[in-house]
Amino acid sequence: MVCLQEIKCKELGLHEIFKMWGSNEIEWVVNGNENNAGGVITMWRKSCFHLSNVSNGSNYSIIEGEWRLEDAIQTVVVNIYNTGSVIKKKAIWEEVRVKRLMINTKVWCVVGDFNSIKCSGERRSVGCDVDHKSEMRRFNAFIESSELVDLPMLGRKFTWYKPNGLIKSRIDRFLVSREWLDRWPESKYRVLDRAVSDHCALVLDTVTVDWGPKPFRYLDVWHKDSRFREFVRNRWLSYEIQGGGLFVFKEKLKLLKADLNEWNREVFDNIFSRG
C-alpha cells in the first residue's frame, strides 16, 4: 500500500496514477481538501487488499479492508496529512481517536505527515518554545490515548528538510496498534533519500526474521504495577551464574523470562493468552 500526502488531487487522472504505481493492477482512494489545491491519495495492489469501507475526513482518509496474504487480516489504515494550527491538528487527532474507538477492527496503522514532533530532539534549528512544548504534549497524549505505538525508524533521524538542509524535523511516522504488532512484531520503517519533495519517503517493513526464541516478551502495562521494578531487581540480583559477561547476561534473561511469566499470571491473569 502507498500513502501520499499533499497531492494535487484535482489534476490526477488514470494515466498519472498508473504511472506513479507502475501498472494498472491498482485501486485507490483520493481525498482532496476544500479547494482541491491538495490532498491525500492511498493506493494498493487490488489482488492483495480488498476494500470494505472508506471514511474521508479533513486531511485524512480511513481505509478499512482485508489484507489477502497467507491469511485474511482485517485492517484499518489511516493516511493523514495534518496542517494548520495546533487547534486544527488537535481536532483531527481527536477525530481519529474517536474513530479508533468506534471501529471494531483492532489491527491499525496510522501513517503520514503529522506536522508535529514527540520531543524536542526531533526538530533541529527551530526554537522549542512554550507553544511547541504544549503541542508535543498534545501529540503524545493522542498517541497514548489511541493506544498506538511509534514504530522504530531506520536510515535517518529526520523526515522533512528545508531546501538548505539546516532546518529539519521528524514529522512523518508510522503509528500502529498492539494488535498490528501481534501480527507483525518486527515492524519498522526506513527513511529513504529525498527526491522531488522536501519530505523523505518512508517504507514500512514487516518481514519477520527468525532469530530463535526471544529472551522474553515485555508489556508496558507491567509498569502500572508499583511492585514491578522491585520484583525485577530482586530476581535479577538473586541469580547466581558463573561465567563470562555475555553468558551470564543470557542465562539471567532466561531465568527472568520464567519468573516474569509466572508473575504475569499471578498479577495480570496471563494477559498473553487473552484474545
PDB file of C-alpha atoms in Angstrom:
ATOM      1  CA  MET A   1       0.000   0.000   0.000  1.00  0.00           C
ATOM      2  CA  VAL A   2       1.213   3.520  -0.817  1.00  0.00           C
ATOM      3  CA  CYS A   3       0.031   6.609   1.065  1.00  0.00           C
ATOM      4  CA  LEU A   4       0.815  10.024  -0.400  1.00  0.00           C
ATOM      5  CA  GLN A   5       0.115  13.438   1.117  1.00  0.00           C
ATOM      6  CA  GLU A   6      -0.143  16.954  -0.319  1.00  0.00           C
ATOM      7  CA  ILE A   7      -1.141  15.699  -3.772  1.00  0.00           C
ATOM      8  CA  LYS A   8      -2.788  17.912  -6.414  1.00  0.00           C
ATOM      9  CA  CYS A   9      -5.857  15.676  -6.413  1.00  0.00           C
ATOM     10  CA  LYS A  10      -7.804  17.723  -8.948  1.00  0.00           C
ATOM     11  CA  GLU A  11      -5.088  17.171 -11.569  1.00  0.00           C
ATOM     12  CA  LEU A  12      -4.790  13.401 -11.113  1.00  0.00           C
ATOM     13  CA  GLY A  13      -6.126  11.094 -13.819  1.00  0.00           C
ATOM     14  CA  LEU A  14      -5.811   7.398 -14.590  1.00  0.00           C
ATOM     15  CA  HIS A  15      -2.588   7.881 -16.540  1.00  0.00           C
ATOM     16  CA  GLU A  16      -0.896   9.767 -13.696  1.00  0.00           C
ATOM     17  CA  ILE A  17      -1.986   7.208 -11.085  1.00  0.00           C
ATOM     18  CA  PHE A  18      -0.896   4.222 -13.194  1.00  0.00           C
ATOM     19  CA  LYS A  19       2.440   5.945 -13.802  1.00  0.00           C
ATOM     20  CA  MET A  20       3.008   6.501 -10.076  1.00  0.00           C
ATOM     21  CA  TRP A  21       2.153   2.863  -9.293  1.00  0.00           C
ATOM     22  CA  GLY A  22       3.897   1.299 -12.280  1.00  0.00           C
ATOM     23  CA  SER A  23       0.946  -0.755 -13.567  1.00  0.00           C
ATOM     24  CA  ASN A  24      -2.850  -0.793 -13.711  1.00  0.00           C
ATOM     25  CA  GLU A  25      -3.094  -3.543 -11.070  1.00  0.00           C
ATOM     26  CA  ILE A  26      -4.223  -0.908  -8.606  1.00  0.00           C
ATOM     27  CA  GLU A  27      -7.114   0.591  -6.674  1.00  0.00           C
ATOM     28  CA  TRP A  28      -7.054   3.911  -4.844  1.00  0.00           C
ATOM     29  CA  VAL A  29      -8.905   6.465  -2.727  1.00  0.00           C
ATOM     30  CA  VAL A  30      -8.461  10.217  -3.167  1.00  0.00           C
ATOM     31  CA  ASN A  31      -9.347  12.816  -0.568  1.00  0.00           C
ATOM     32  CA  GLY A  32      -8.915  16.434  -1.751  1.00  0.00           C
ATOM     33  CA  ASN A  33      -9.096  19.388   0.574  1.00  0.00           C
ATOM     34  CA  GLU A  34     -11.605  22.233   0.485  1.00  0.00           C
ATOM     35  CA  ASN A  35     -10.405  23.906  -2.723  1.00  0.00           C
ATOM     36  CA  ASN A  36      -8.805  20.850  -4.365  1.00  0.00           C
ATOM     37  CA  ALA A  37      -5.381  22.510  -4.125  1.00  0.00           C
ATOM     38  CA  GLY A  38      -4.008  19.473  -2.346  1.00  0.00           C
ATOM     39  CA  GLY A  39      -4.994  16.307  -0.532  1.00  0.00           C
ATOM     40  CA  VAL A  40      -4.103  12.693   0.114  1.00  0.00           C
ATOM     41  CA  ILE A  41      -4.202   9.598  -2.056  1.00  0.00           C
ATOM     42  CA  THR A  42      -3.996   5.988  -0.852  1.00  0.00           C
ATOM     43  CA  MET A  43      -3.147   3.257  -3.383  1.00  0.00           C
ATOM     44  CA  TRP A  44      -2.892  -0.527  -3.103  1.00  0.00           C
ATOM     45  CA  ARG A  45      -2.476  -3.646  -5.219  1.00  0.00           C
ATOM     46  CA  LYS A  46      -6.029  -4.885  -5.720  1.00  0.00           C
ATOM     47  CA  SER A  47      -5.056  -8.556  -5.619  1.00  0.00           C
ATOM     48  CA  CYS A  48      -3.581  -8.098  -2.116  1.00  0.00           C
ATOM     49  CA  PHE A  49      -6.092  -5.817  -0.394  1.00  0.00           C
ATOM     50  CA  HIS A  50      -9.901  -5.889  -0.543  1.00  0.00           C
ATOM     51  CA  LEU A  51     -11.519  -2.549   0.337  1.00  0.00           C
ATOM     52  CA  SER A  52     -14.643  -2.660   2.516  1.00  0.00           C
ATOM     53  CA  ASN A  53     -15.114   0.952   3.656  1.00  0.00           C
ATOM     54  CA  VAL A  54     -13.660   4.462   3.303  1.00  0.00           C
ATOM     55  CA  SER A  55     -14.133   7.388   5.673  1.00  0.00           C
ATOM     56  CA  ASN A  56     -12.697  10.702   4.492  1.00  0.00           C
ATOM     57  CA  GLY A  57     -12.187  13.476   6.999  1.00  0.00           C
ATOM     58  CA  SER A  58     -10.422  16.803   6.969  1.00  0.00           C
ATOM     59  CA  ASN A  59      -6.875  15.969   5.828  1.00  0.00           C
ATOM     60  CA  TYR A  60      -7.138  12.222   6.403  1.00  0.00           C
ATOM     61  CA  SER A  61      -8.597   9.023   4.922  1.00  0.00           C
ATOM     62  CA  ILE A  62      -9.529   5.910   6.902  1.00  0.00           C
ATOM     63  CA  ILE A  63      -9.238   2.803   4.751  1.00  0.00           C
ATOM     64  CA  GLU A  64     -10.875  -0.394   6.047  1.00  0.00           C
ATOM     65  CA  GLY A  65     -10.311  -3.690   4.335  1.00  0.00           C
ATOM     66  CA  GLU A  66      -8.792  -7.140   4.275  1.00  0.00           C
ATOM     67  CA  TRP A  67      -5.171  -7.969   3.603  1.00  0.00           C
ATOM     68  CA  ARG A  68      -5.096 -11.108   1.485  1.00  0.00           C
ATOM     69  CA  LEU A  69      -1.744 -12.556   2.483  1.00  0.00           C
ATOM     70  CA  GLU A  70      -1.181 -16.050   3.871  1.00  0.00           C
ATOM     71  CA  ASP A  71      -4.467 -15.481   5.696  1.00  0.00           C
ATOM     72  CA  ALA A  72      -7.190 -12.815   5.675  1.00  0.00           C
ATOM     73  CA  ILE A  73      -6.436  -9.933   8.048  1.00  0.00           C
ATOM     74  CA  GLN A  74      -8.998  -7.228   8.737  1.00  0.00           C
ATOM     75  CA  THR A  75      -7.032  -3.980   8.832  1.00  0.00           C
ATOM     76  CA  VAL A  76      -7.514  -0.220   9.156  1.00  0.00           C
ATOM     77  CA  VAL A  77      -5.009   2.154   7.527  1.00  0.00           C
ATOM     78  CA  VAL A  78      -5.243   5.885   8.211  1.00  0.00           C
ATOM     79  CA  ASN A  79      -3.476   8.193   5.746  1.00  0.00           C
ATOM     80  CA  ILE A  80      -3.066  11.562   7.433  1.00  0.00           C
ATOM     81  CA  TYR A  81      -1.785  14.952   6.293  1.00  0.00           C
ATOM     82  CA  ASN A  82      -2.051  17.323   9.242  1.00  0.00           C
ATOM     83  CA  THR A  83      -1.505  21.024   8.547  1.00  0.00           C
ATOM     84  CA  GLY A  84      -2.585  24.280  10.054  1.00  0.00           C
ATOM     85  CA  SER A  85      -2.816  25.490  13.628  1.00  0.00           C
ATOM     86  CA  VAL A  86      -2.433  23.487  16.807  1.00  0.00           C
ATOM     87  CA  ILE A  87      -6.192  23.733  17.301  1.00  0.00           C
ATOM     88  CA  LYS A  88      -6.826  22.170  13.878  1.00  0.00           C
ATOM     89  CA  LYS A  89      -4.264  19.447  14.498  1.00  0.00           C
ATOM     90  CA  LYS A  90      -5.852  18.636  17.849  1.00  0.00           C
ATOM     91  CA  ALA A  91      -9.284  18.429  16.196  1.00  0.00           C
ATOM     92  CA  ILE A  92      -8.005  15.931  13.614  1.00  0.00           C
ATOM     93  CA  TRP A  93      -6.262  13.843  16.274  1.00  0.00           C
ATOM     94  CA  GLU A  94      -9.493  13.723  18.258  1.00  0.00           C
ATOM     95  CA  GLU A  95     -11.494  12.644  15.198  1.00  0.00           C
ATOM     96  CA  VAL A  96      -9.056   9.808  14.504  1.00  0.00           C
ATOM     97  CA  ARG A  97      -9.027   8.777  18.188  1.00  0.00           C
ATOM     98  CA  VAL A  98     -12.840   8.578  18.273  1.00  0.00           C
ATOM     99  CA  LYS A  99     -12.882   6.566  15.026  1.00  0.00           C
ATOM    100  CA  ARG A 100     -10.389   4.181  16.607  1.00  0.00           C
ATOM    101  CA  LEU A 101     -12.818   3.571  19.468  1.00  0.00           C
ATOM    102  CA  MET A 102     -15.826   3.163  17.178  1.00  0.00           C
ATOM    103  CA  ILE A 103     -14.374   0.768  14.574  1.00  0.00           C
ATOM    104  CA  ASN A 104     -14.323  -2.861  15.693  1.00  0.00           C
ATOM    105  CA  THR A 105     -11.215  -3.791  13.686  1.00  0.00           C
ATOM    106  CA  LYS A 106      -8.193  -3.843  16.012  1.00  0.00           C
ATOM    107  CA  VAL A 107      -5.279  -4.032  13.539  1.00  0.00           C
ATOM    108  CA  TRP A 108      -4.480  -0.351  12.850  1.00  0.00           C
ATOM    109  CA  CYS A 109      -1.750   1.600  11.065  1.00  0.00           C
ATOM    110  CA  VAL A 110      -1.789   5.407  11.130  1.00  0.00           C
ATOM    111  CA  VAL A 111       0.750   6.863   8.712  1.00  0.00           C
ATOM    112  CA  GLY A 112       1.571  10.238   7.233  1.00  0.00           C
ATOM    113  CA  ASP A 113       2.673  13.790   7.868  1.00  0.00           C
ATOM    114  CA  PHE A 114       1.537  14.641  11.397  1.00  0.00           C
ATOM    115  CA  ASN A 115       3.323  18.009  11.229  1.00  0.00           C
ATOM    116  CA  SER A 116       4.177  17.556  14.914  1.00  0.00           C
ATOM    117  CA  ILE A 117       7.014  16.079  16.938  1.00  0.00           C
ATOM    118  CA  LYS A 118       7.070  13.972  20.087  1.00  0.00           C
ATOM    119  CA  CYS A 119      10.138  15.549  21.708  1.00  0.00           C
ATOM    120  CA  SER A 120      12.491  18.484  21.145  1.00  0.00           C
ATOM    121  CA  GLY A 121      15.211  16.195  19.729  1.00  0.00           C
ATOM    122  CA  GLU A 122      13.030  15.537  16.689  1.00  0.00           C
ATOM    123  CA  ARG A 123      13.468  19.112  15.454  1.00  0.00           C
ATOM    124  CA  ARG A 124      16.701  20.959  14.652  1.00  0.00           C
ATOM    125  CA  SER A 125      17.391  24.682  14.177  1.00  0.00           C
ATOM    126  CA  VAL A 126      13.917  25.624  15.384  1.00  0.00           C
ATOM    127  CA  GLY A 127      13.372  27.074  18.845  1.00  0.00           C
ATOM    128  CA  CYS A 128      11.223  24.869  21.085  1.00  0.00           C
ATOM    129  CA  ASP A 129       9.158  27.489  22.906  1.00  0.00           C
ATOM    130  CA  VAL A 130       6.139  27.018  25.186  1.00  0.00           C
ATOM    131  CA  ASP A 131       3.764  26.553  22.241  1.00  0.00           C
ATOM    132  CA  HIS A 132       5.889  23.762  20.793  1.00  0.00           C
ATOM    133  CA  LYS A 133       6.039  22.024  24.166  1.00  0.00           C
ATOM    134  CA  SER A 134       2.277  22.277  24.508  1.00  0.00           C
ATOM    135  CA  GLU A 135       1.822  20.779  21.037  1.00  0.00           C
ATOM    136  CA  MET A 136       4.229  17.945  21.855  1.00  0.00           C
ATOM    137  CA  ARG A 137       2.221  17.122  24.976  1.00  0.00           C
ATOM    138  CA  ARG A 138      -0.999  17.025  22.949  1.00  0.00           C
ATOM    139  CA  PHE A 139       0.546  14.850  20.245  1.00  0.00           C
ATOM    140  CA  ASN A 140       1.902  12.382  22.784  1.00  0.00           C
ATOM    141  CA  ALA A 141      -1.467  12.358  24.542  1.00  0.00           C
ATOM    142  CA  PHE A 142      -3.141  11.464  21.232  1.00  0.00           C
ATOM    143  CA  ILE A 143      -0.740   8.543  20.672  1.00  0.00           C
ATOM    144  CA  GLU A 144      -1.201   7.238  24.211  1.00  0.00           C
ATOM    145  CA  SER A 145      -4.986   7.645  24.378  1.00  0.00           C
ATOM    146  CA  SER A 146      -5.355   5.984  20.962  1.00  0.00           C
ATOM    147  CA  GLU A 147      -3.262   3.051  22.232  1.00  0.00           C
ATOM    148  CA  LEU A 148      -0.821   3.328  19.346  1.00  0.00           C
ATOM    149  CA  VAL A 149       2.888   2.506  19.200  1.00  0.00           C
ATOM    150  CA  ASP A 150       5.503   4.654  17.449  1.00  0.00           C
ATOM    151  CA  LEU A 151       7.496   2.237  15.289  1.00  0.00           C
ATOM    152  CA  PRO A 152      11.315   2.260  15.150  1.00  0.00           C
ATOM    153  CA  MET A 153      12.757   4.405  12.341  1.00  0.00           C
ATOM    154  CA  LEU A 154      15.861   3.403  10.369  1.00  0.00           C
ATOM    155  CA  GLY A 155      18.062   5.239   7.875  1.00  0.00           C
ATOM    156  CA  ARG A 156      17.785   8.862   9.027  1.00  0.00           C
ATOM    157  CA  LYS A 157      16.914  10.876  12.125  1.00  0.00           C
ATOM    158  CA  PHE A 158      14.645  13.308  10.282  1.00  0.00           C
ATOM    159  CA  THR A 159      11.972  13.035   7.584  1.00  0.00           C
ATOM    160  CA  TRP A 160      11.489  16.667   6.492  1.00  0.00           C
ATOM    161  CA  TYR A 161      14.170  19.173   5.417  1.00  0.00           C
ATOM    162  CA  LYS A 162      14.250  22.793   4.364  1.00  0.00           C
ATOM    163  CA  PRO A 163      15.993  23.251   0.970  1.00  0.00           C
ATOM    164  CA  ASN A 164      19.158  24.491   2.712  1.00  0.00           C
ATOM    165  CA  GLY A 165      19.195  21.385   4.927  1.00  0.00           C
ATOM    166  CA  LEU A 166      19.706  23.445   8.098  1.00  0.00           C
ATOM    167  CA  ILE A 167      16.144  23.089   9.394  1.00  0.00           C
ATOM    168  CA  LYS A 168      14.834  19.562   9.746  1.00  0.00           C
ATOM    169  CA  SER A 169      12.196  17.633  11.652  1.00  0.00           C
ATOM    170  CA  ARG A 170      10.797  14.180  12.213  1.00  0.00           C
ATOM    171  CA  ILE A 171       7.161  14.931  11.416  1.00  0.00           C
ATOM    172  CA  ASP A 172       6.340  11.820   9.332  1.00  0.00           C
ATOM    173  CA  ARG A 173       5.926   8.442  11.011  1.00  0.00           C
ATOM    174  CA  PHE A 174       4.072   5.148  11.378  1.00  0.00           C
ATOM    175  CA  LEU A 175       1.886   4.533  14.427  1.00  0.00           C
ATOM    176  CA  VAL A 176       0.407   1.043  14.867  1.00  0.00           C
ATOM    177  CA  SER A 177      -1.834  -0.785  17.324  1.00  0.00           C
ATOM    178  CA  ARG A 178      -0.685  -3.558  19.651  1.00  0.00           C
ATOM    179  CA  GLU A 179      -2.728  -5.965  17.557  1.00  0.00           C
ATOM    180  CA  TRP A 180      -0.700  -4.936  14.496  1.00  0.00           C
ATOM    181  CA  LEU A 181       2.478  -5.797  16.393  1.00  0.00           C
ATOM    182  CA  ASP A 182       0.995  -9.122  17.476  1.00  0.00           C
ATOM    183  CA  ARG A 183       0.609  -9.917  13.767  1.00  0.00           C
ATOM    184  CA  TRP A 184       3.846  -8.290  12.544  1.00  0.00           C
ATOM    185  CA  PRO A 185       6.136  -8.000  15.612  1.00  0.00           C
ATOM    186  CA  GLU A 186       9.212  -6.982  13.609  1.00  0.00           C
ATOM    187  CA  SER A 187       7.561  -3.917  12.044  1.00  0.00           C
ATOM    188  CA  LYS A 188       9.838  -0.950  11.428  1.00  0.00           C
ATOM    189  CA  TYR A 189      10.289   1.625   8.698  1.00  0.00           C
ATOM    190  CA  ARG A 190      13.119   3.008   6.640  1.00  0.00           C
ATOM    191  CA  VAL A 191      13.591   6.641   5.633  1.00  0.00           C
ATOM    192  CA  LEU A 192      14.744   6.972   2.027  1.00  0.00           C
ATOM    193  CA  ASP A 193      16.723   9.800   0.435  1.00  0.00           C
ATOM    194  CA  ARG A 194      14.793  12.888  -0.639  1.00  0.00           C
ATOM    195  CA  ALA A 195      13.813  13.158  -4.289  1.00  0.00           C
ATOM    196  CA  VAL A 196      11.356  15.784  -5.550  1.00  0.00           C
ATOM    197  CA  SER A 197       9.766  16.569  -2.193  1.00  0.00           C
ATOM    198  CA  ASP A 198      11.061  18.212   0.981  1.00  0.00           C
ATOM    199  CA  HIS A 199       9.723  15.091   2.738  1.00  0.00           C
ATOM    200  CA  CYS A 200      11.569  11.775   2.640  1.00  0.00           C
ATOM    201  CA  ALA A 201       9.689   8.678   1.536  1.00  0.00           C
ATOM    202  CA  LEU A 202       9.019   6.103   4.273  1.00  0.00           C
ATOM    203  CA  VAL A 203       8.944   2.351   3.619  1.00  0.00           C
ATOM    204  CA  LEU A 204       7.303   0.046   6.172  1.00  0.00           C
ATOM    205  CA  ASP A 205       8.963  -3.344   6.628  1.00  0.00           C
ATOM    206  CA  THR A 206       7.020  -6.150   8.333  1.00  0.00           C
ATOM    207  CA  VAL A 207       9.291  -9.074   7.434  1.00  0.00           C
ATOM    208  CA  THR A 208       9.982 -11.277  10.415  1.00  0.00           C
ATOM    209  CA  VAL A 209      13.474 -12.751  10.722  1.00  0.00           C
ATOM    210  CA  ASP A 210      13.686 -15.897  12.830  1.00  0.00           C
ATOM    211  CA  TRP A 211      16.434 -15.231  15.344  1.00  0.00           C
ATOM    212  CA  GLY A 212      15.332 -18.137  17.539  1.00  0.00           C
ATOM    213  CA  PRO A 213      13.461 -17.874  20.851  1.00  0.00           C
ATOM    214  CA  LYS A 214      13.100 -14.336  22.191  1.00  0.00           C
ATOM    215  CA  PRO A 215      14.504 -13.674  25.708  1.00  0.00           C
ATOM    216  CA  PHE A 216      11.077 -12.549  26.948  1.00  0.00           C
ATOM    217  CA  ARG A 217       8.018 -10.552  25.958  1.00  0.00           C
ATOM    218  CA  TYR A 218       7.726  -7.169  27.608  1.00  0.00           C
ATOM    219  CA  LEU A 219       4.480  -5.301  28.279  1.00  0.00           C
ATOM    220  CA  ASP A 220       4.157  -1.614  29.106  1.00  0.00           C
ATOM    221  CA  VAL A 221       1.247  -2.425  31.426  1.00  0.00           C
ATOM    222  CA  TRP A 222       3.683  -4.015  33.877  1.00  0.00           C
ATOM    223  CA  HIS A 223       4.931  -0.542  34.780  1.00  0.00           C
ATOM    224  CA  LYS A 224       1.479   0.306  36.119  1.00  0.00           C
ATOM    225  CA  ASP A 225       2.071  -2.118  38.980  1.00  0.00           C
ATOM    226  CA  SER A 226       4.152  -0.458  41.686  1.00  0.00           C
ATOM    227  CA  ARG A 227       5.803  -3.774  42.567  1.00  0.00           C
ATOM    228  CA  PHE A 228       7.231  -4.441  39.093  1.00  0.00           C
ATOM    229  CA  ARG A 229      10.612  -2.673  39.342  1.00  0.00           C
ATOM    230  CA  GLU A 230      11.356  -4.108  42.754  1.00  0.00           C
ATOM    231  CA  PHE A 231      10.384  -7.599  41.585  1.00  0.00           C
ATOM    232  CA  VAL A 232      12.754  -7.465  38.584  1.00  0.00           C
ATOM    233  CA  ARG A 233      15.573  -6.005  40.669  1.00  0.00           C
ATOM    234  CA  ASN A 234      15.303  -8.625  43.414  1.00  0.00           C
ATOM    235  CA  ARG A 235      15.057 -11.525  40.980  1.00  0.00           C
ATOM    236  CA  TRP A 236      17.999 -10.312  38.883  1.00  0.00           C
ATOM    237  CA  LEU A 237      20.245  -9.969  41.930  1.00  0.00           C
ATOM    238  CA  SER A 238      19.210 -13.394  43.207  1.00  0.00           C
ATOM    239  CA  TYR A 239      20.526 -15.299  40.171  1.00  0.00           C
ATOM    240  CA  GLU A 240      23.959 -16.839  40.783  1.00  0.00           C
ATOM    241  CA  ILE A 241      25.511 -17.594  37.390  1.00  0.00           C
ATOM    242  CA  GLN A 242      29.216 -18.200  36.806  1.00  0.00           C
ATOM    243  CA  GLY A 243      30.994 -17.469  33.520  1.00  0.00           C
ATOM    244  CA  GLY A 244      31.748 -14.683  31.056  1.00  0.00           C
ATOM    245  CA  GLY A 245      29.748 -11.479  30.947  1.00  0.00           C
ATOM    246  CA  LEU A 246      27.629 -12.297  27.878  1.00  0.00           C
ATOM    247  CA  PHE A 247      26.953 -15.836  29.074  1.00  0.00           C
ATOM    248  CA  VAL A 248      25.842 -14.600  32.496  1.00  0.00           C
ATOM    249  CA  PHE A 249      23.613 -11.966  30.907  1.00  0.00           C
ATOM    250  CA  LYS A 250      21.975 -14.519  28.561  1.00  0.00           C
ATOM    251  CA  GLU A 251      21.357 -17.035  31.336  1.00  0.00           C
ATOM    252  CA  LYS A 252      19.902 -14.402  33.646  1.00  0.00           C
ATOM    253  CA  LEU A 253      17.487 -13.331  30.920  1.00  0.00           C
ATOM    254  CA  LYS A 254      16.323 -16.942  30.569  1.00  0.00           C
ATOM    255  CA  LEU A 255      15.654 -17.163  34.297  1.00  0.00           C
ATOM    256  CA  LEU A 256      13.978 -13.765  34.353  1.00  0.00           C
ATOM    257  CA  LYS A 257      11.710 -14.825  31.476  1.00  0.00           C
ATOM    258  CA  ALA A 258      10.368 -17.740  33.507  1.00  0.00           C
ATOM    259  CA  ASP A 259       9.907 -15.616  36.624  1.00  0.00           C
ATOM    260  CA  LEU A 260       8.144 -12.842  34.689  1.00  0.00           C
ATOM    261  CA  ASN A 261       5.781 -15.337  33.073  1.00  0.00           C
ATOM    262  CA  GLU A 262       4.834 -16.654  36.490  1.00  0.00           C
ATOM    263  CA  TRP A 263       4.496 -13.137  37.954  1.00  0.00           C
ATOM    264  CA  ASN A 264       2.376 -12.088  34.964  1.00  0.00           C
ATOM    265  CA  ARG A 265      -0.042 -14.980  35.540  1.00  0.00           C
ATOM    266  CA  GLU A 266      -0.375 -14.132  39.219  1.00  0.00           C
ATOM    267  CA  VAL A 267      -0.818 -10.359  38.790  1.00  0.00           C
ATOM    268  CA  PHE A 268      -2.468  -9.953  35.350  1.00  0.00           C
ATOM    269  CA  ASP A 269      -4.093 -13.381  34.960  1.00  0.00           C
ATOM    270  CA  ASN A 270      -1.875 -14.382  31.996  1.00  0.00           C
ATOM    271  CA  ILE A 271      -2.504 -11.405  29.710  1.00  0.00           C
ATOM    272  CA  PHE A 272      -0.580 -13.174  26.913  1.00  0.00           C
ATOM    273  CA  SER A 273      -3.435 -15.629  26.404  1.00  0.00           C
ATOM    274  CA  ARG A 274      -6.193 -13.048  26.086  1.00  0.00           C
ATOM    275  CA  GLY A 275      -7.899 -12.585  22.724  1.00  0.00           C
TER     276      GLY A 275
END
